[in-house]
JSON list of C-alpha atoms in Angstrom, two decimals:
[
{"chain": "A", "resi": 1096, "resn": "ASP", "atom": "CA", "xyz": [-15.02, -20.09, 10.06]},
{"chain": "A", "resi": 1097, "resn": "GLU", "atom": "CA", "xyz": [-11.58, -21.60, 10.29]},
{"chain": "A", "resi": 1098, "resn": "TYR", "atom": "CA", "xyz": [-8.59, -19.27, 10.21]},
{"chain": "A", "resi": 1099, "resn": "TYR", "atom": "CA", "xyz": [-5.13, -20.77, 9.78]},
{"chain": "A", "resi": 1100, "resn": "ASN", "atom": "CA", "xyz": [-1.94, -19.15, 8.43]},
{"chain": "A", "resi": 1101, "resn": "GLY", "atom": "CA", "xyz": [-3.90, -16.49, 6.55]},
{"chain": "A", "resi": 1102, "resn": "TRP", "atom": "CA", "xyz": [-6.51, -18.94, 5.21]},
{"chain": "A", "resi": 1103, "resn": "GLU", "atom": "CA", "xyz": [-10.18, -18.77, 6.07]},
{"chain": "A", "resi": 1104, "resn": "LEU", "atom": "CA", "xyz": [-12.75, -21.45, 5.17]},
{"chain": "A", "resi": 1105, "resn": "THR", "atom": "CA", "xyz": [-16.48, -20.74, 5.46]},
{"chain": "A", "resi": 1106, "resn": "PRO", "atom": "CA", "xyz": [-18.90, -23.56, 4.60]},
{"chain": "A", "resi": 1107, "resn": "THR", "atom": "CA", "xyz": [-22.65, -22.83, 4.78]},
{"chain": "A", "resi": 1108, "resn": "PHE", "atom": "CA", "xyz": [-25.63, -25.11, 4.37]},
{"chain": "A", "resi": 1109, "resn": "ASN", "atom": "CA", "xyz": [-29.18, -24.25, 3.33]},
{"chain": "A", "resi": 1110, "resn": "TYR", "atom": "CA", "xyz": [-32.02, -26.65, 4.13]},
{"chain": "A", "resi": 1111, "resn": "GLN", "atom": "CA", "xyz": [-35.61, -26.60, 2.84]},
{"chain": "A", "resi": 1112, "resn": "SER", "atom": "CA", "xyz": [-38.11, -29.11, 4.20]},
{"chain": "A", "resi": 1113, "resn": "GLY", "atom": "CA", "xyz": [-40.32, -28.96, 1.08]},
{"chain": "A", "resi": 1114, "resn": "ASN", "atom": "CA", "xyz": [-42.88, -26.53, -0.36]},
{"chain": "A", "resi": 1115, "resn": "PRO", "atom": "CA", "xyz": [-46.60, -27.37, -0.01]},
{"chain": "A", "resi": 1116, "resn": "TYR", "atom": "CA", "xyz": [-48.76, -27.78, -3.12]},
{"chain": "A", "resi": 1117, "resn": "GLY", "atom": "CA", "xyz": [-52.06, -29.34, -4.20]},
{"chain": "A", "resi": 1118, "resn": "ASP", "atom": "CA", "xyz": [-55.30, -28.25, -5.85]},
{"chain": "A", "resi": 1119, "resn": "PRO", "atom": "CA", "xyz": [-58.82, -29.67, -5.37]},
{"chain": "A", "resi": 1120, "resn": "LEU", "atom": "CA", "xyz": [-59.80, -28.54, -8.89]},
{"chain": "A", "resi": 1121, "resn": "GLY", "atom": "CA", "xyz": [-56.82, -30.02, -10.69]},
{"chain": "A", "resi": 1122, "resn": "PHE", "atom": "CA", "xyz": [-58.69, -32.95, -12.22]},
{"chain": "A", "resi": 1123, "resn": "PRO", "atom": "CA", "xyz": [-60.99, -32.04, -15.10]},
{"chain": "A", "resi": 1124, "resn": "ASP", "atom": "CA", "xyz": [-63.76, -34.48, -15.92]},
{"chain": "A", "resi": 1125, "resn": "ALA", "atom": "CA", "xyz": [-65.48, -33.84, -19.25]},
{"chain": "A", "resi": 1126, "resn": "GLY", "atom": "CA", "xyz": [-69.17, -34.47, -18.78]},
{"chain": "A", "resi": 1127, "resn": "VAL", "atom": "CA", "xyz": [-71.77, -34.82, -21.52]},
{"chain": "A", "resi": 1128, "resn": "HIS", "atom": "CA", "xyz": [-72.85, -31.17, -21.39]},
{"chain": "A", "resi": 1129, "resn": "ALA", "atom": "CA", "xyz": [-70.32, -29.44, -19.18]},
{"chain": "A", "resi": 1130, "resn": "LEU", "atom": "CA", "xyz": [-66.90, -29.60, -17.67]},
{"chain": "A", "resi": 1131, "resn": "THR", "atom": "CA", "xyz": [-66.83, -30.72, -14.06]},
{"chain": "A", "resi": 1132, "resn": "PHE", "atom": "CA", "xyz": [-64.02, -31.65, -11.72]},
{"chain": "A", "resi": 1133, "resn": "GLY", "atom": "CA", "xyz": [-63.41, -35.05, -10.24]},
{"chain": "A", "resi": 1134, "resn": "PRO", "atom": "CA", "xyz": [-61.26, -36.42, -7.45]},
{"chain": "A", "resi": 1135, "resn": "ASP", "atom": "CA", "xyz": [-57.54, -37.03, -7.81]},
{"chain": "A", "resi": 1136, "resn": "PRO", "atom": "CA", "xyz": [-57.24, -40.44, -9.51]},
{"chain": "A", "resi": 1137, "resn": "TYR", "atom": "CA", "xyz": [-54.17, -41.21, -7.36]},
{"chain": "A", "resi": 1138, "resn": "THR", "atom": "CA", "xyz": [-55.57, -40.36, -3.91]},
{"chain": "A", "resi": 1139, "resn": "LYS", "atom": "CA", "xyz": [-59.26, -40.92, -4.81]},
{"chain": "A", "resi": 1140, "resn": "THR", "atom": "CA", "xyz": [-60.16, -37.65, -3.02]},
{"chain": "A", "resi": 1141, "resn": "PHE", "atom": "CA", "xyz": [-60.29, -33.96, -3.84]},
{"chain": "A", "resi": 1142, "resn": "ASP", "atom": "CA", "xyz": [-56.83, -32.70, -2.89]},
{"chain": "A", "resi": 1143, "resn": "ASP", "atom": "CA", "xyz": [-56.81, -29.89, -0.36]},
{"chain": "A", "resi": 1144, "resn": "PHE", "atom": "CA", "xyz": [-54.74, -26.82, -1.18]},
{"chain": "A", "resi": 1145, "resn": "GLY", "atom": "CA", "xyz": [-51.19, -27.56, -0.05]},
{"chain": "A", "resi": 1146, "resn": "VAL", "atom": "CA", "xyz": [-51.87, -31.18, 0.91]},
{"chain": "A", "resi": 1147, "resn": "PHE", "atom": "CA", "xyz": [-48.67, -32.43, -0.79]},
{"chain": "A", "resi": 1148, "resn": "LYS", "atom": "CA", "xyz": [-45.16, -31.53, 0.25]},
{"chain": "A", "resi": 1149, "resn": "GLY", "atom": "CA", "xyz": [-42.37, -31.00, -2.27]},
{"chain": "A", "resi": 1150, "resn": "PRO", "atom": "CA", "xyz": [-38.96, -32.61, -2.00]},
{"chain": "A", "resi": 1151, "resn": "SER", "atom": "CA", "xyz": [-36.71, -31.63, 0.87]},
{"chain": "A", "resi": 1152, "resn": "TRP", "atom": "CA", "xyz": [-33.23, -30.51, -0.08]},
{"chain": "A", "resi": 1153, "resn": "VAL", "atom": "CA", "xyz": [-29.94, -29.26, 1.29]},
{"chain": "A", "resi": 1154, "resn": "SER", "atom": "CA", "xyz": [-27.31, -27.29, -0.56]},
{"chain": "A", "resi": 1155, "resn": "MET", "atom": "CA", "xyz": [-23.81, -26.25, 0.38]},
{"chain": "A", "resi": 1156, "resn": "ASN", "atom": "CA", "xyz": [-21.83, -23.08, -0.31]},
{"chain": "A", "resi": 1157, "resn": "VAL", "atom": "CA", "xyz": [-18.10, -22.75, 0.36]},
{"chain": "A", "resi": 1158, "resn": "GLY", "atom": "CA", "xyz": [-16.02, -19.62, 0.78]},
{"chain": "A", "resi": 1159, "resn": "LEU", "atom": "CA", "xyz": [-12.23, -19.79, 0.82]},
{"chain": "A", "resi": 1160, "resn": "SER", "atom": "CA", "xyz": [-10.09, -16.72, 1.34]},
{"chain": "A", "resi": 1161, "resn": "HIS", "atom": "CA", "xyz": [-6.43, -15.97, 1.89]},
{"chain": "A", "resi": 1162, "resn": "ASN", "atom": "CA", "xyz": [-4.68, -12.88, 3.17]},
{"chain": "A", "resi": 1163, "resn": "LEU", "atom": "CA", "xyz": [-2.28, -11.73, 0.46]},
{"chain": "A", "resi": 1164, "resn": "GLY", "atom": "CA", "xyz": [-0.83, -8.96, 2.56]},
{"chain": "A", "resi": 1165, "resn": "THR", "atom": "CA", "xyz": [-1.64, -6.60, 5.40]},
{"chain": "A", "resi": 1166, "resn": "ASN", "atom": "CA", "xyz": [-4.59, -5.01, 3.61]},
{"chain": "A", "resi": 1167, "resn": "THR", "atom": "CA", "xyz": [-5.40, -7.42, 0.76]},
{"chain": "A", "resi": 1168, "resn": "LYS", "atom": "CA", "xyz": [-7.48, -10.58, 0.67]},
{"chain": "A", "resi": 1169, "resn": "ALA", "atom": "CA", "xyz": [-8.36, -12.96, -2.19]},
{"chain": "A", "resi": 1170, "resn": "THR", "atom": "CA", "xyz": [-11.65, -14.85, -1.94]},
{"chain": "A", "resi": 1171, "resn": "VAL", "atom": "CA", "xyz": [-13.21, -17.68, -3.93]},
{"chain": "A", "resi": 1172, "resn": "LEU", "atom": "CA", "xyz": [-16.90, -18.37, -3.32]},
{"chain": "A", "resi": 1173, "resn": "VAL", "atom": "CA", "xyz": [-18.66, -21.46, -4.64]},
{"chain": "A", "resi": 1174, "resn": "THR", "atom": "CA", "xyz": [-22.44, -21.27, -4.30]},
{"chain": "A", "resi": 1175, "resn": "ASN", "atom": "CA", "xyz": [-24.47, -24.45, -4.73]},
{"chain": "A", "resi": 1176, "resn": "ALA", "atom": "CA", "xyz": [-21.35, -26.59, -4.52]},
{"chain": "A", "resi": 1177, "resn": "PHE", "atom": "CA", "xyz": [-23.78, -29.49, -4.23]},
{"chain": "A", "resi": 1178, "resn": "THR", "atom": "CA", "xyz": [-27.49, -30.01, -3.69]},
{"chain": "A", "resi": 1179, "resn": "ALA", "atom": "CA", "xyz": [-28.98, -33.22, -2.27]},
{"chain": "A", "resi": 1180, "resn": "ILE", "atom": "CA", "xyz": [-32.70, -33.79, -2.86]},
{"chain": "A", "resi": 1181, "resn": "SER", "atom": "CA", "xyz": [-35.06, -36.20, -1.11]},
{"chain": "A", "resi": 1182, "resn": "ASN", "atom": "CA", "xyz": [-38.35, -36.99, -2.86]},
{"chain": "A", "resi": 1183, "resn": "LYS", "atom": "CA", "xyz": [-41.58, -37.92, -1.08]},
{"chain": "A", "resi": 1184, "resn": "GLY", "atom": "CA", "xyz": [-42.52, -40.84, -3.38]},
{"chain": "A", "resi": 1185, "resn": "TYR", "atom": "CA", "xyz": [-45.43, -39.36, -5.40]},
{"chain": "A", "resi": 1186, "resn": "PRO", "atom": "CA", "xyz": [-45.92, -40.93, -8.85]},
{"chain": "A", "resi": 1187, "resn": "TRP", "atom": "CA", "xyz": [-45.32, -37.62, -10.69]},
{"chain": "A", "resi": 1188, "resn": "GLU", "atom": "CA", "xyz": [-41.94, -36.91, -9.07]},
{"chain": "A", "resi": 1189, "resn": "PHE", "atom": "CA", "xyz": [-38.89, -36.93, -11.30]},
{"chain": "A", "resi": 1190, "resn": "ALA", "atom": "CA", "xyz": [-35.72, -38.81, -10.32]},
{"chain": "A", "resi": 1191, "resn": "THR", "atom": "CA", "xyz": [-33.59, -36.89, -7.79]},
{"chain": "A", "resi": 1192, "resn": "LYS", "atom": "CA", "xyz": [-30.79, -36.63, -10.40]},
{"chain": "A", "resi": 1193, "resn": "ASP", "atom": "CA", "xyz": [-33.09, -34.30, -12.39]},
{"chain": "A", "resi": 1194, "resn": "GLY", "atom": "CA", "xyz": [-32.81, -31.69, -9.62]},
{"chain": "A", "resi": 1195, "resn": "VAL", "atom": "CA", "xyz": [-36.50, -30.82, -9.17]},
{"chain": "A", "resi": 1196, "resn": "LEU", "atom": "CA", "xyz": [-36.91, -28.77, -5.97]},
{"chain": "A", "resi": 1197, "resn": "SER", "atom": "CA", "xyz": [-40.66, -28.12, -6.09]},
{"chain": "A", "resi": 1198, "resn": "TYR", "atom": "CA", "xyz": [-43.84, -29.07, -7.93]},
{"chain": "A", "resi": 1199, "resn": "GLY", "atom": "CA", "xyz": [-46.98, -27.16, -8.87]},
{"chain": "A", "resi": 1200, "resn": "ASP", "atom": "CA", "xyz": [-50.10, -27.45, -11.00]},
{"chain": "A", "resi": 1201, "resn": "ASN", "atom": "CA", "xyz": [-49.56, -28.91, -14.46]},
{"chain": "A", "resi": 1202, "resn": "ASN", "atom": "CA", "xyz": [-51.56, -26.54, -16.68]},
{"chain": "A", "resi": 1203, "resn": "PHE", "atom": "CA", "xyz": [-51.17, -28.88, -19.65]},
{"chain": "A", "resi": 1204, "resn": "TYR", "atom": "CA", "xyz": [-52.89, -31.67, -17.73]},
{"chain": "A", "resi": 1205, "resn": "PHE", "atom": "CA", "xyz": [-55.96, -29.46, -17.42]},
{"chain": "A", "resi": 1206, "resn": "GLY", "atom": "CA", "xyz": [-56.14, -28.89, -21.17]},
{"chain": "A", "resi": 1207, "resn": "PHE", "atom": "CA", "xyz": [-55.57, -32.30, -22.74]},
{"chain": "A", "resi": 1208, "resn": "PRO", "atom": "CA", "xyz": [-57.63, -35.05, -21.11]},
{"chain": "A", "resi": 1209, "resn": "PHE", "atom": "CA", "xyz": [-61.05, -33.79, -22.33]},
{"chain": "A", "resi": 1210, "resn": "SER", "atom": "CA", "xyz": [-63.37, -35.78, -24.54]},
{"chain": "A", "resi": 1211, "resn": "GLY", "atom": "CA", "xyz": [-61.56, -39.07, -24.25]},
{"chain": "A", "resi": 1212, "resn": "ALA", "atom": "CA", "xyz": [-58.22, -37.71, -25.45]},
{"chain": "A", "resi": 1213, "resn": "GLU", "atom": "CA", "xyz": [-55.25, -39.72, -24.22]},
{"chain": "A", "resi": 1214, "resn": "PHE", "atom": "CA", "xyz": [-52.77, -38.36, -21.74]},
{"chain": "A", "resi": 1215, "resn": "LEU", "atom": "CA", "xyz": [-49.41, -37.71, -23.34]},
{"chain": "A", "resi": 1216, "resn": "GLY", "atom": "CA", "xyz": [-46.03, -38.02, -21.62]},
{"chain": "A", "resi": 1217, "resn": "GLU", "atom": "CA", "xyz": [-45.80, -35.99, -18.42]},
{"chain": "A", "resi": 1218, "resn": "ASN", "atom": "CA", "xyz": [-49.30, -34.61, -19.00]},
{"chain": "A", "resi": 1219, "resn": "TYR", "atom": "CA", "xyz": [-50.63, -37.77, -17.42]},
{"chain": "A", "resi": 1220, "resn": "TYR", "atom": "CA", "xyz": [-49.91, -36.21, -14.04]},
{"chain": "A", "resi": 1221, "resn": "PRO", "atom": "CA", "xyz": [-51.66, -33.13, -12.63]},
{"chain": "A", "resi": 1222, "resn": "TYR", "atom": "CA", "xyz": [-48.47, -31.84, -10.95]},
{"chain": "A", "resi": 1223, "resn": "ALA", "atom": "CA", "xyz": [-45.29, -30.86, -12.75]},
{"chain": "A", "resi": 1224, "resn": "PRO", "atom": "CA", "xyz": [-41.82, -29.52, -11.88]},
{"chain": "A", "resi": 1225, "resn": "PHE", "atom": "CA", "xyz": [-41.98, -25.92, -10.72]},
{"chain": "A", "resi": 1226, "resn": "SER", "atom": "CA", "xyz": [-38.34, -25.13, -9.88]},
{"chain": "A", "resi": 1227, "resn": "LEU", "atom": "CA", "xyz": [-34.97, -26.78, -10.42]},
{"chain": "A", "resi": 1228, "resn": "ALA", "atom": "CA", "xyz": [-31.78, -26.86, -8.37]},
{"chain": "A", "resi": 1229, "resn": "PRO", "atom": "CA", "xyz": [-29.37, -24.12, -9.44]},
{"chain": "A", "resi": 1230, "resn": "THR", "atom": "CA", "xyz": [-26.01, -25.10, -10.85]},
{"chain": "A", "resi": 1231, "resn": "ALA", "atom": "CA", "xyz": [-22.76, -24.40, -9.02]},
{"chain": "A", "resi": 1232, "resn": "GLN", "atom": "CA", "xyz": [-21.48, -20.85, -9.48]},
{"chain": "A", "resi": 1233, "resn": "TRP", "atom": "CA", "xyz": [-17.96, -19.61, -8.83]},
{"chain": "A", "resi": 1234, "resn": "SER", "atom": "CA", "xyz": [-16.86, -16.08, -8.04]},
{"chain": "A", "resi": 1235, "resn": "PHE", "atom": "CA", "xyz": [-13.46, -14.61, -7.28]},
{"chain": "A", "resi": 1236, "resn": "ALA", "atom": "CA", "xyz": [-12.68, -11.29, -5.62]},
{"chain": "A", "resi": 1237, "resn": "ILE", "atom": "CA", "xyz": [-9.70, -9.38, -4.37]},
{"chain": "A", "resi": 1238, "resn": "THR", "atom": "CA", "xyz": [-10.47, -6.86, -1.65]},
{"chain": "A", "resi": 1239, "resn": "THR", "atom": "CA", "xyz": [-8.30, -4.17, -0.09]},
{"chain": "A", "resi": 1240, "resn": "LYS", "atom": "CA", "xyz": [-8.56, -2.04, 3.01]},
{"chain": "A", "resi": 1241, "resn": "THR", "atom": "CA", "xyz": [-7.45, 1.57, 3.06]}
]
């Protein structure tokens, strides 16, 4: 906090090192008589649960307030003023500008590749975006003391 001539500035930062994900049964392999599961075509192994790590990210919030009088204060709070994302380099990751914070199983991948069907678009990958960076939000408040 910085307090100067009735002004107070409060920046905060949130850091996340990346959420784990991965599934050993995420790769369907249509056999002649039954559905089986094969290894990950990218790693050539059966992925352990949580073997991959999602993007790391940092976001910033800023609070700015000013004393309007002896018992009154005006405050502006900006949450998610910015978010910076760092991908790990997996082939299914979206560009950082797309704001993907975590990945999880792609349920559509499981359903489409059977019986020689072609993979379509993002369904080529077994992992898909799970959560996105929130947009900046502004709030304003005037508080009084009695």
